mmCIF file of C-alpha atoms (C1' of nucleotides) in Angstrom:
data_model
loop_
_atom_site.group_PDB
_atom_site.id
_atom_site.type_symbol
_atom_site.label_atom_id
_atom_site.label_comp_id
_atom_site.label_asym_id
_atom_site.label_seq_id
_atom_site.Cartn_x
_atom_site.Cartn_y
_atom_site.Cartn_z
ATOM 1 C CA UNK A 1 -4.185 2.591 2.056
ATOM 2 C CA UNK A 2 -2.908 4.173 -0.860
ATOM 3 C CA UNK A 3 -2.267 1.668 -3.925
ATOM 4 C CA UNK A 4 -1.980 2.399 -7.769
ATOM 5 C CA UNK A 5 -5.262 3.667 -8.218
ATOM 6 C CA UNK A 6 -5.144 6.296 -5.203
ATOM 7 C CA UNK A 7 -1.424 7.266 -6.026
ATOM 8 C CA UNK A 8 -2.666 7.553 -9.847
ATOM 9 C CA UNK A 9 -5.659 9.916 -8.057
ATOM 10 C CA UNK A 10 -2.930 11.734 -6.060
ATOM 11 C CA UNK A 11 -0.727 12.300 -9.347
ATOM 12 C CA UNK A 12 -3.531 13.489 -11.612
ATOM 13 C CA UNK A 13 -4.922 16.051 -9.119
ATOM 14 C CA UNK A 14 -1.152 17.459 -7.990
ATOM 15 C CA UNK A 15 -0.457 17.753 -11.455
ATOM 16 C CA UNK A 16 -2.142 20.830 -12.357
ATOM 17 C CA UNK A 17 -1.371 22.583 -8.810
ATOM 18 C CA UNK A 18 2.395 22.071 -9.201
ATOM 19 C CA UNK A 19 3.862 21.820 -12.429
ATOM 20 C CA UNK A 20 6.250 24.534 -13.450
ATOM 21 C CA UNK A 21 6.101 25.247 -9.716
ATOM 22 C CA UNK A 22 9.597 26.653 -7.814
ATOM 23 C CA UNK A 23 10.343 25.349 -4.333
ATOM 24 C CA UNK A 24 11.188 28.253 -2.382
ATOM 25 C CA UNK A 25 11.961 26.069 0.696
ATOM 26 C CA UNK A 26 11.119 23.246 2.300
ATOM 27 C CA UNK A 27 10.270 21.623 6.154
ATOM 28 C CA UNK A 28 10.779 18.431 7.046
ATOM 29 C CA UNK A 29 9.644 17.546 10.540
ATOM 30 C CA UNK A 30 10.120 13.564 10.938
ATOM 31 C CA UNK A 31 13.153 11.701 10.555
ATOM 32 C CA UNK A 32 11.030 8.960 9.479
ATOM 33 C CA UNK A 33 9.197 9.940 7.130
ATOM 34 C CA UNK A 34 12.424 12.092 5.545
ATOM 35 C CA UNK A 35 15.790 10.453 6.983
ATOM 36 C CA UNK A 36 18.316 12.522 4.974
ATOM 37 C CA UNK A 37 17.716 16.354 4.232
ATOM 38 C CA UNK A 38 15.777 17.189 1.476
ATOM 39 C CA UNK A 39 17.540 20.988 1.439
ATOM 40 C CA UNK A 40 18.818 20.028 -2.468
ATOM 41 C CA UNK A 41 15.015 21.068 -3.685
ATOM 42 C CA UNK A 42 15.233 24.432 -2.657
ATOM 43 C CA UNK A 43 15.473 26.395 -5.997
ATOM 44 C CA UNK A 44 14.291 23.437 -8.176
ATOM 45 C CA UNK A 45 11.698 23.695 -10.347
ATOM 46 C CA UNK A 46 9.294 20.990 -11.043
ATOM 47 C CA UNK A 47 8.932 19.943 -14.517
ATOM 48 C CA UNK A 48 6.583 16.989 -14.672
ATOM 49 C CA UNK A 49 4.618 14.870 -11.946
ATOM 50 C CA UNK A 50 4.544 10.941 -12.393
ATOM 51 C CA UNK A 51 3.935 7.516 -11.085
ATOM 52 C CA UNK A 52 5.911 4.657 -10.685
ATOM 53 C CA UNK A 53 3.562 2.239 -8.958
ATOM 54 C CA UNK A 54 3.261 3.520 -5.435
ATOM 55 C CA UNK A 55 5.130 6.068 -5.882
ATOM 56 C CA UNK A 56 5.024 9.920 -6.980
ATOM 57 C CA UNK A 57 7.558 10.844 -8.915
ATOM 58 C CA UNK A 58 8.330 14.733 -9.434
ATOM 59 C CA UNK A 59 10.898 15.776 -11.231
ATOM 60 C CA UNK A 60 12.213 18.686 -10.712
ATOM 61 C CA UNK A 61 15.269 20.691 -12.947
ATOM 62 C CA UNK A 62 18.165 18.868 -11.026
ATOM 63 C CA UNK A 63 17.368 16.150 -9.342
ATOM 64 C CA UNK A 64 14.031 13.500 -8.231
ATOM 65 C CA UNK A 65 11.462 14.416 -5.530
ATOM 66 C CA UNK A 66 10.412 10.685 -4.431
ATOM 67 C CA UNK A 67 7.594 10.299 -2.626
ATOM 68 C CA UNK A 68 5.558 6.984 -1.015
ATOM 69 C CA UNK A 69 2.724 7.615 0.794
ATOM 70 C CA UNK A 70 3.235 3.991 2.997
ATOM 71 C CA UNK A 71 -0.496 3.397 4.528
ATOM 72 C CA UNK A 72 -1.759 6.952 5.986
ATOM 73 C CA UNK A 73 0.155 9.491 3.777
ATOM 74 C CA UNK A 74 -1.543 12.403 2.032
ATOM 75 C CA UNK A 75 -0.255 15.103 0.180
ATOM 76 C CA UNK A 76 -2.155 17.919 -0.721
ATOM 77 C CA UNK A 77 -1.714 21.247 -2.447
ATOM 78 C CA UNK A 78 -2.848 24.736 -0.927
ATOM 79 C CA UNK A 79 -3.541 22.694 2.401
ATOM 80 C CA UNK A 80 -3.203 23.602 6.356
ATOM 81 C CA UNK A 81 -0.555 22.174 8.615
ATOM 82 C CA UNK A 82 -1.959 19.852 11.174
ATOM 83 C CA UNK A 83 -0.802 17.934 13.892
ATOM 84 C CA UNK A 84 0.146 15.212 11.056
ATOM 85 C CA UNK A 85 2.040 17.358 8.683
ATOM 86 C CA UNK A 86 5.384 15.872 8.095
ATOM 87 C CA UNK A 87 6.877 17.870 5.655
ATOM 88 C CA UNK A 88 5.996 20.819 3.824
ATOM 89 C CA UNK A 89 7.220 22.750 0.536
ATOM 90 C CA UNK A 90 6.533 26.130 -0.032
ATOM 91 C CA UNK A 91 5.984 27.117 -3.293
ATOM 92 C CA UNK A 92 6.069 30.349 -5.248
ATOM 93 C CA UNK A 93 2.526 29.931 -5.750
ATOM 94 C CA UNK A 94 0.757 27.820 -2.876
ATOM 95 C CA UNK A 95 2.148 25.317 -0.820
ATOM 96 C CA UNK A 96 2.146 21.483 -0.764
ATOM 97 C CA UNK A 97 1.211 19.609 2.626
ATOM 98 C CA UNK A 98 2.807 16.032 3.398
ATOM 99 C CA UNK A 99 0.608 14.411 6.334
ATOM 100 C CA UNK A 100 1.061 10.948 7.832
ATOM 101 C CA UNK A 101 -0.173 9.796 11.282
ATOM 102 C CA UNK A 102 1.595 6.848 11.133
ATOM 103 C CA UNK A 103 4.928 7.647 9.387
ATOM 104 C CA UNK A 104 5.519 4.614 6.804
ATOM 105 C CA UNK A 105 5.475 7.341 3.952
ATOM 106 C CA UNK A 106 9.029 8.316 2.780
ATOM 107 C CA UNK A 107 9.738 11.419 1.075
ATOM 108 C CA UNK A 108 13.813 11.539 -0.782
ATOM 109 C CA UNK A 109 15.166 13.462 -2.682
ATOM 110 C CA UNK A 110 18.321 12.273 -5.315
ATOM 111 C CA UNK A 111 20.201 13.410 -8.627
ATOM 112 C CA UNK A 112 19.247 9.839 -10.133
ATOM 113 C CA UNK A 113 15.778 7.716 -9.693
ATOM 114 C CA UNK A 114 16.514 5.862 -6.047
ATOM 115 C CA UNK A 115 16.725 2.152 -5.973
ATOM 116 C CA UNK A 116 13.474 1.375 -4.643
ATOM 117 C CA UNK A 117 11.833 2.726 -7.578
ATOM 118 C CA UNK A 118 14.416 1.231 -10.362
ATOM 119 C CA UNK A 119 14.053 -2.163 -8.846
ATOM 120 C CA UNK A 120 10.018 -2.024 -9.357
ATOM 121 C CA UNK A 121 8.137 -4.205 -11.596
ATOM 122 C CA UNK A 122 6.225 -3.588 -14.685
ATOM 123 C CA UNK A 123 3.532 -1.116 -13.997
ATOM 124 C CA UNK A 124 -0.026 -3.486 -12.436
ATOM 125 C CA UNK A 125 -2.210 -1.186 -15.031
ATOM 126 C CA UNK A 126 0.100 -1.446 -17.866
ATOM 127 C CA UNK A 127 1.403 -4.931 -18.970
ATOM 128 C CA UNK A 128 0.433 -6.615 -21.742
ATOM 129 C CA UNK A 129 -1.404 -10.465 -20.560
ATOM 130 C CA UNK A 130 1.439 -12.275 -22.862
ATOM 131 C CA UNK A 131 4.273 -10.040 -20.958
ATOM 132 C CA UNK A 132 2.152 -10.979 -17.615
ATOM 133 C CA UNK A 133 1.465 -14.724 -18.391
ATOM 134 C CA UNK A 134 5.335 -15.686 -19.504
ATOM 135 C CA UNK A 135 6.442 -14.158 -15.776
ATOM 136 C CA UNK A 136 3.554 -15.790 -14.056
ATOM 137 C CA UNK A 137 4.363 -19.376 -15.153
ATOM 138 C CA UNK A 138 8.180 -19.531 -14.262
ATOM 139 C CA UNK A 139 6.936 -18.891 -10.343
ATOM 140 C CA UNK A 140 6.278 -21.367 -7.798
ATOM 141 C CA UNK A 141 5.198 -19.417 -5.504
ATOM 142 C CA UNK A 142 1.737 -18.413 -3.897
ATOM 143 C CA UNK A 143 -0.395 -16.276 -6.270
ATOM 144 C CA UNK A 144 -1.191 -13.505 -3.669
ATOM 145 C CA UNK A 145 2.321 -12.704 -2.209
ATOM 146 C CA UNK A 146 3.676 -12.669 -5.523
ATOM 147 C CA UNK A 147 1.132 -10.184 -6.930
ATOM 148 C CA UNK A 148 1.953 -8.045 -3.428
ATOM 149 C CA UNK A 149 5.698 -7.778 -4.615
ATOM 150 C CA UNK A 150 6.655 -4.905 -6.009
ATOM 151 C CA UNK A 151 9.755 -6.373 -8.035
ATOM 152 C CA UNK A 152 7.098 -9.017 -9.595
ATOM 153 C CA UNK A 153 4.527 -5.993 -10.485
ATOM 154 C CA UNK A 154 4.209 -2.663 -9.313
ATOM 155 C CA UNK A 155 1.005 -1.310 -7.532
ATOM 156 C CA UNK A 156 -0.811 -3.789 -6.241
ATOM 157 C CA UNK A 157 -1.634 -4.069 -2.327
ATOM 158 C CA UNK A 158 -3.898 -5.650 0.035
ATOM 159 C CA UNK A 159 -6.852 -4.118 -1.357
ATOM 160 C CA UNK A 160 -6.971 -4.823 -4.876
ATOM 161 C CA UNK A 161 -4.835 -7.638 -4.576
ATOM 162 C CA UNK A 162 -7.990 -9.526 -2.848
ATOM 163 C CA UNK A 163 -10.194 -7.979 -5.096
ATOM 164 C CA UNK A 164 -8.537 -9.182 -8.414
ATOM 165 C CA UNK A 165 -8.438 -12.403 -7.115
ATOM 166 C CA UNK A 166 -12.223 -12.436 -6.081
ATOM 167 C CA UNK A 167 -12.586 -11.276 -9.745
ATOM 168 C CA UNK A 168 -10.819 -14.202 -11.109
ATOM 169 C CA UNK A 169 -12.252 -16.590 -9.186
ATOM 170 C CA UNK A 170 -8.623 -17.623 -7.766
ATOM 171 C CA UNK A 171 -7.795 -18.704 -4.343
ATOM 172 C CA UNK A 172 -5.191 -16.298 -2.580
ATOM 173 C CA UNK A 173 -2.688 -19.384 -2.171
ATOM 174 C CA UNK A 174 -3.011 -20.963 -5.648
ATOM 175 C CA UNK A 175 0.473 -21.790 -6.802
ATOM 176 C CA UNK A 176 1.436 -18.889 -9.677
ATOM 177 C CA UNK A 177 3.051 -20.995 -12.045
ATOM 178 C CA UNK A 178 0.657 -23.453 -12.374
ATOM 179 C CA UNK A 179 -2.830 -21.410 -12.844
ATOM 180 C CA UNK A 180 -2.995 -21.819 -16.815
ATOM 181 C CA UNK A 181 -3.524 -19.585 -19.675
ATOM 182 C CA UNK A 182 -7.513 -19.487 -18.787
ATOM 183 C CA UNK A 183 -7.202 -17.964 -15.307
ATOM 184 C CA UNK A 184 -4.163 -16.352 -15.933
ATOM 185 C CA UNK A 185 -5.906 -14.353 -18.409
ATOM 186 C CA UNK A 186 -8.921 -13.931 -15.714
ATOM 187 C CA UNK A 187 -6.717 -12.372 -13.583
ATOM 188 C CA UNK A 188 -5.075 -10.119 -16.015
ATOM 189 C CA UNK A 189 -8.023 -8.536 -16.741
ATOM 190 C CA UNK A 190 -9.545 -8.759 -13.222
ATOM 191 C CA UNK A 191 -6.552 -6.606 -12.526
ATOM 192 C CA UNK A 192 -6.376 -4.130 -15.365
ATOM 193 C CA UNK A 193 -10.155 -3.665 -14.852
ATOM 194 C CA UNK A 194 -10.862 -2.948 -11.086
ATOM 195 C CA UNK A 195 -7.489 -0.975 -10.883
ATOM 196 C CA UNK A 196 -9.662 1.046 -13.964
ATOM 197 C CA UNK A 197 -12.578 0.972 -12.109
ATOM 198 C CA UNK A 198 -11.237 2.410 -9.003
ATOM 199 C CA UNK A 199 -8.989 5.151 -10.752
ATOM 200 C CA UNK A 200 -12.563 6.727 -12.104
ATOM 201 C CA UNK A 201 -13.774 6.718 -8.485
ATOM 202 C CA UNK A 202 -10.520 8.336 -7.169
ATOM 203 C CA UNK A 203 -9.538 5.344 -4.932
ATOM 204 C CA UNK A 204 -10.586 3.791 -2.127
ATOM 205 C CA UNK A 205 -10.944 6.066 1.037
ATOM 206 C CA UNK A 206 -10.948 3.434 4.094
ATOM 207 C CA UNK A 207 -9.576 5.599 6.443
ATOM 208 C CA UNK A 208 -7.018 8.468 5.831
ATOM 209 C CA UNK A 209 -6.683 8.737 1.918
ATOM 210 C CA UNK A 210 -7.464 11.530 0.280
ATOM 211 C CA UNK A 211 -6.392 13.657 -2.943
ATOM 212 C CA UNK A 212 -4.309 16.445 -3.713
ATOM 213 C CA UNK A 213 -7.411 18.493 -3.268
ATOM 214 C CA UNK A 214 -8.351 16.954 -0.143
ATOM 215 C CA UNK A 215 -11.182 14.954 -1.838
ATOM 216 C CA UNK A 216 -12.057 10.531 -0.552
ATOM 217 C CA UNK A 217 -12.354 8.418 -3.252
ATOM 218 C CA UNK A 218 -15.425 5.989 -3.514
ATOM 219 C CA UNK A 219 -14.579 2.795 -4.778
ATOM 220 C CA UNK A 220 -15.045 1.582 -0.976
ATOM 221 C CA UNK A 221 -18.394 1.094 -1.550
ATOM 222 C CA UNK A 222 -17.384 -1.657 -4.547
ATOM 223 C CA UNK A 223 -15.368 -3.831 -2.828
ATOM 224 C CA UNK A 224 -16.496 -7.515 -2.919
ATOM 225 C CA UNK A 225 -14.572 -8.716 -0.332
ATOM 226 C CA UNK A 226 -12.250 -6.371 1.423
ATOM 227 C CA UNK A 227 -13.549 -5.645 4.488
ATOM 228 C CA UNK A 228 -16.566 -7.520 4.199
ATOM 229 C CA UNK A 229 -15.471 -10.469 6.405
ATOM 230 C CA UNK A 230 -18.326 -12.485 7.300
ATOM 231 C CA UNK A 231 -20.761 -10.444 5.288
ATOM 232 C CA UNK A 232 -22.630 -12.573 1.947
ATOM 233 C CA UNK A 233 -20.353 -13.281 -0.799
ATOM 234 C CA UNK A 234 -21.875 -10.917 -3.354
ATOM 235 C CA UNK A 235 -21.684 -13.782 -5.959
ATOM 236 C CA UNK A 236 -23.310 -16.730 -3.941
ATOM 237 C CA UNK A 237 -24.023 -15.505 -0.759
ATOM 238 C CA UNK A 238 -21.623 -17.828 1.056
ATOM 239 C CA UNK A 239 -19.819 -15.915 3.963
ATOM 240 C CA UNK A 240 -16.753 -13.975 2.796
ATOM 241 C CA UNK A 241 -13.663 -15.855 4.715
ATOM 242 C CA UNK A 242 -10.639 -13.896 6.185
ATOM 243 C CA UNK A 243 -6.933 -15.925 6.742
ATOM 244 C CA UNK A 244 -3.389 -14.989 7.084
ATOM 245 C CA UNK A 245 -1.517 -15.309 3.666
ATOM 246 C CA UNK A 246 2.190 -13.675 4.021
ATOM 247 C CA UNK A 247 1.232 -11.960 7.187
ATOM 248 C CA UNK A 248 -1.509 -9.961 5.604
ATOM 249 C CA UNK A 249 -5.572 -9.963 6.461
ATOM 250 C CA UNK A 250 -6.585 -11.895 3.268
ATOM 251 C CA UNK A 251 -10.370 -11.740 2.161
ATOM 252 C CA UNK A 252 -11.713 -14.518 -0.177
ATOM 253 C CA UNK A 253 -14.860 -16.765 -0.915
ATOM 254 C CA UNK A 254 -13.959 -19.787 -0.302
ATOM 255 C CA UNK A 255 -16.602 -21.069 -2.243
ATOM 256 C CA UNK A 256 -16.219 -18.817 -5.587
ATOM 257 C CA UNK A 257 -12.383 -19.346 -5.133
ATOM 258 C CA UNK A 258 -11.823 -23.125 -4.492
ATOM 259 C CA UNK A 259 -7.967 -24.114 -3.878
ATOM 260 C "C1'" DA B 1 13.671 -18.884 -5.481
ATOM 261 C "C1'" DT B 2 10.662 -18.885 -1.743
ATOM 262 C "C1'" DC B 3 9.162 -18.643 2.845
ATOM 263 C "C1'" DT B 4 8.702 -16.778 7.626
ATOM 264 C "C1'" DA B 5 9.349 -13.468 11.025
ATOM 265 C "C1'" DT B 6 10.604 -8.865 12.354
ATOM 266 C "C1'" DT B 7 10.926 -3.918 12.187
ATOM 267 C "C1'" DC B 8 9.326 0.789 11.574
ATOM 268 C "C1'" DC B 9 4.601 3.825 13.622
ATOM 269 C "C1'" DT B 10 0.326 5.246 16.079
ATOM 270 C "C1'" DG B 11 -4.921 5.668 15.900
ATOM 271 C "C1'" DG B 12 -8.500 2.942 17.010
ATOM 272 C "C1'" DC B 13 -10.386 -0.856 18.772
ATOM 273 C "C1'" DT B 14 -11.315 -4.659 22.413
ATOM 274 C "C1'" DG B 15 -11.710 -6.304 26.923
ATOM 275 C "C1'" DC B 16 -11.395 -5.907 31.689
ATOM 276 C "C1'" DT C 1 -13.845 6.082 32.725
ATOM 277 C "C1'" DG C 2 -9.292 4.461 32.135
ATOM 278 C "C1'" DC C 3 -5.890 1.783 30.480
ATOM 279 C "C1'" DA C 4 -3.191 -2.117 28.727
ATOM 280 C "C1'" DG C 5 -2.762 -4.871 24.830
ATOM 281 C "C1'" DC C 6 -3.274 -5.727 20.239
ATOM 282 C "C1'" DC C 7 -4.117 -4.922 15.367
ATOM 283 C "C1'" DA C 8 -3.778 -2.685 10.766
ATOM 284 C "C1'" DG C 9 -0.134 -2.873 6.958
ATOM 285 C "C1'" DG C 10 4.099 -1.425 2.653
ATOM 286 C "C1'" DA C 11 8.433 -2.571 2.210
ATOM 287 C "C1'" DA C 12 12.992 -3.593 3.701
ATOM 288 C "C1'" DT C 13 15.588 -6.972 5.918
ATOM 289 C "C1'" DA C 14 17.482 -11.145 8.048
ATOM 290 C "C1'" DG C 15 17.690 -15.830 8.198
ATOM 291 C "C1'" DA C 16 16.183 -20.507 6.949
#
DNA sequence: ATCTATTCCTGGCTGC
DNA sequence: TGCAGCCAGGAATAGA
C-alpha cells in the first residue's frame, strides 16, 4: 500500500519522465477512480511534480493534477495499458499509465489545490519533534489512530504506522497526550528514521506497488512487525501479536510495547 | 474531540 | 474443481 515513502518513490522517479511534459490528451476509464472529467489538462503543461503526503501533486500551467494512489494504484511513465489501467495521459513525449485493481486511487484535476490536500497535516518526514511534541500532548486520543489521520500528520499508514511504534517501543493504544517528552521523542525519530529508511529502498512492495519505472521497492524485507504475525519478535523473540485498533490489522509486541 | 461503524472495490484466500 | 464468503485497507462520512 502506497504511504509517504512509496509516493516519495513514485514522485522522484516521475519527475524526470514528465516535467516540462504537454498533455496532448487524456483517458479516463473509471468513474471511480476519476468522478468528474479531467478534459481541463489537455494542453497543460507540467511544470513541477510534488508530494503532499499521499499524494502526487503535478502542477501543470493552469491548474493541479491530483493524484492518490488509495491501496493498489500505480502510475508509471512509458508503460502498457492493461486490464487495470484506469486512466491514461498521452504525452508529447511518452505516455503516463494510471493502474488500480481495486479503484480507491483518485485522480482530479482543479484551478486551486482540492480540499483533501489543504486540510492535510504537517508532512510525517518533515516536522520538527518540538512542532510534533506540542500537538501530541493536547490529544486524548489513542496513539495509533491519531498518527493514521491525515489532518494530525500526513503520510503515515498501516505500515509504518506499526513500525514506528515497534521502534518506539509504544503500544498501538497508548493514550497520545500522555506519552511524555522521552517517548514522544522515541517516536519522532522512530518515524523520521524508518520513513528514511524505506525511501532509500523505494518502499515497500507487498503486493501491487511499484514505481514510475515499474520497479518494487524492498523495504518489505525490514519490517519488524508488519506482516509477521505470529513470527519471533525480532527484539525478544516473543510472538509478534495482531488486534483490531480503529478497524485496522494492528501488529505489535506485546512484550517490547507494554500498555 | 473522539470513537465506532459504514462505504467504496476486487484479487486472493479459506473452507466446504 | 468450484464457489460462496470473507478479508485487506485510505479516507470520507454519519452518528453517537
Amino acid at each position: 500500500m502506497p504511504e509517504l515513502p512509496e509516493v516519495e518513490t513514485v514522485v522522484r522517479t516521475l519527475r524526470p519522465r514528465v516535467v516540462g511534459r504537454r498533455i496532448q490528451a487524456v483517458r479516463a476509464m473509471s468513474r471511480f477512480v476519476a468522478p468528474q472529467p479531467l478534459d481541463g489538462v489537455v494542453g497543460r503543461t507540467i511544470l513541477t511534480v510534488e508530494r503532499a503526503a499521499k499524494h502526487i501533486l503535478l502542477v501543470l500551467d493552469a491548474g493541479f493534477l491530483c493524484i492518490h494512489l488509495g491501496m493498489t494504484g500505480t502510475l508509471r511513465a512509458g508503460a502498457e495499458p492493461g486490464p487495470y489501467t484506469r486512466a491514461v495521459f498521452q504525452l508529447d513525449q511518452g505516455v503516463l499509465i494510471y493502474d488500480d485493481p481495486r479503484q480507491f486511487g483518485r485522480i482530479e484535476y482543479a484551478l486551486e489545490i482540492p480540499p483533501r490536500v489543504r486540510r492535510l497535516g504537517p508532512d510525517a518526514h518533515q516536522i520538527p519533534f518540538e512542532e510534533f511534541w506540542k500537538k501530541l500532548a493536547a490529544r486524548r486520543g489513542r496513539i495509533k489512530p491519531l498518527l493514521l489521520d491525515q489532518r494530525f500528520l500526513g503520510g503515515l499508514g498501516n505500515i509504518y504506522t506499526d513500525e514506528a511504534l515497534f521502534r518506539a517501543r509504544i503500544h498501538p493504544l497508548a493514550v497520545a497526550g500522555r506519552l511524555g517528552r522521552r517517548r514522544a521523542l522515541r517516536l519522532h525519530t522512530a518515524i523520521v528514521e524508518v520513513l528514511g529508511e524505506a525511501i532509500e529502498l523505494g518502499g515497500s512492495s507487498i503486493s501491487d506497488y511499484v514505481d514510475a519505472e515499474g520497479r518494487a521497492g524492498t523495504f518489505q524485507i525490514r519490517h519488524r512487525v508488519y506482516g509477521r504475525t505470529g513470527e519471533p519478535c525480532v527484539v525478544c523473540r516473543t510472538p509478534v501479536r495482531r488486534i483490531l485498533v480503529a478497524q485496522r490489522g494492528t501488529h505489535y509486541c506485546p512484550r517490547c510495547q507494554r500498555p
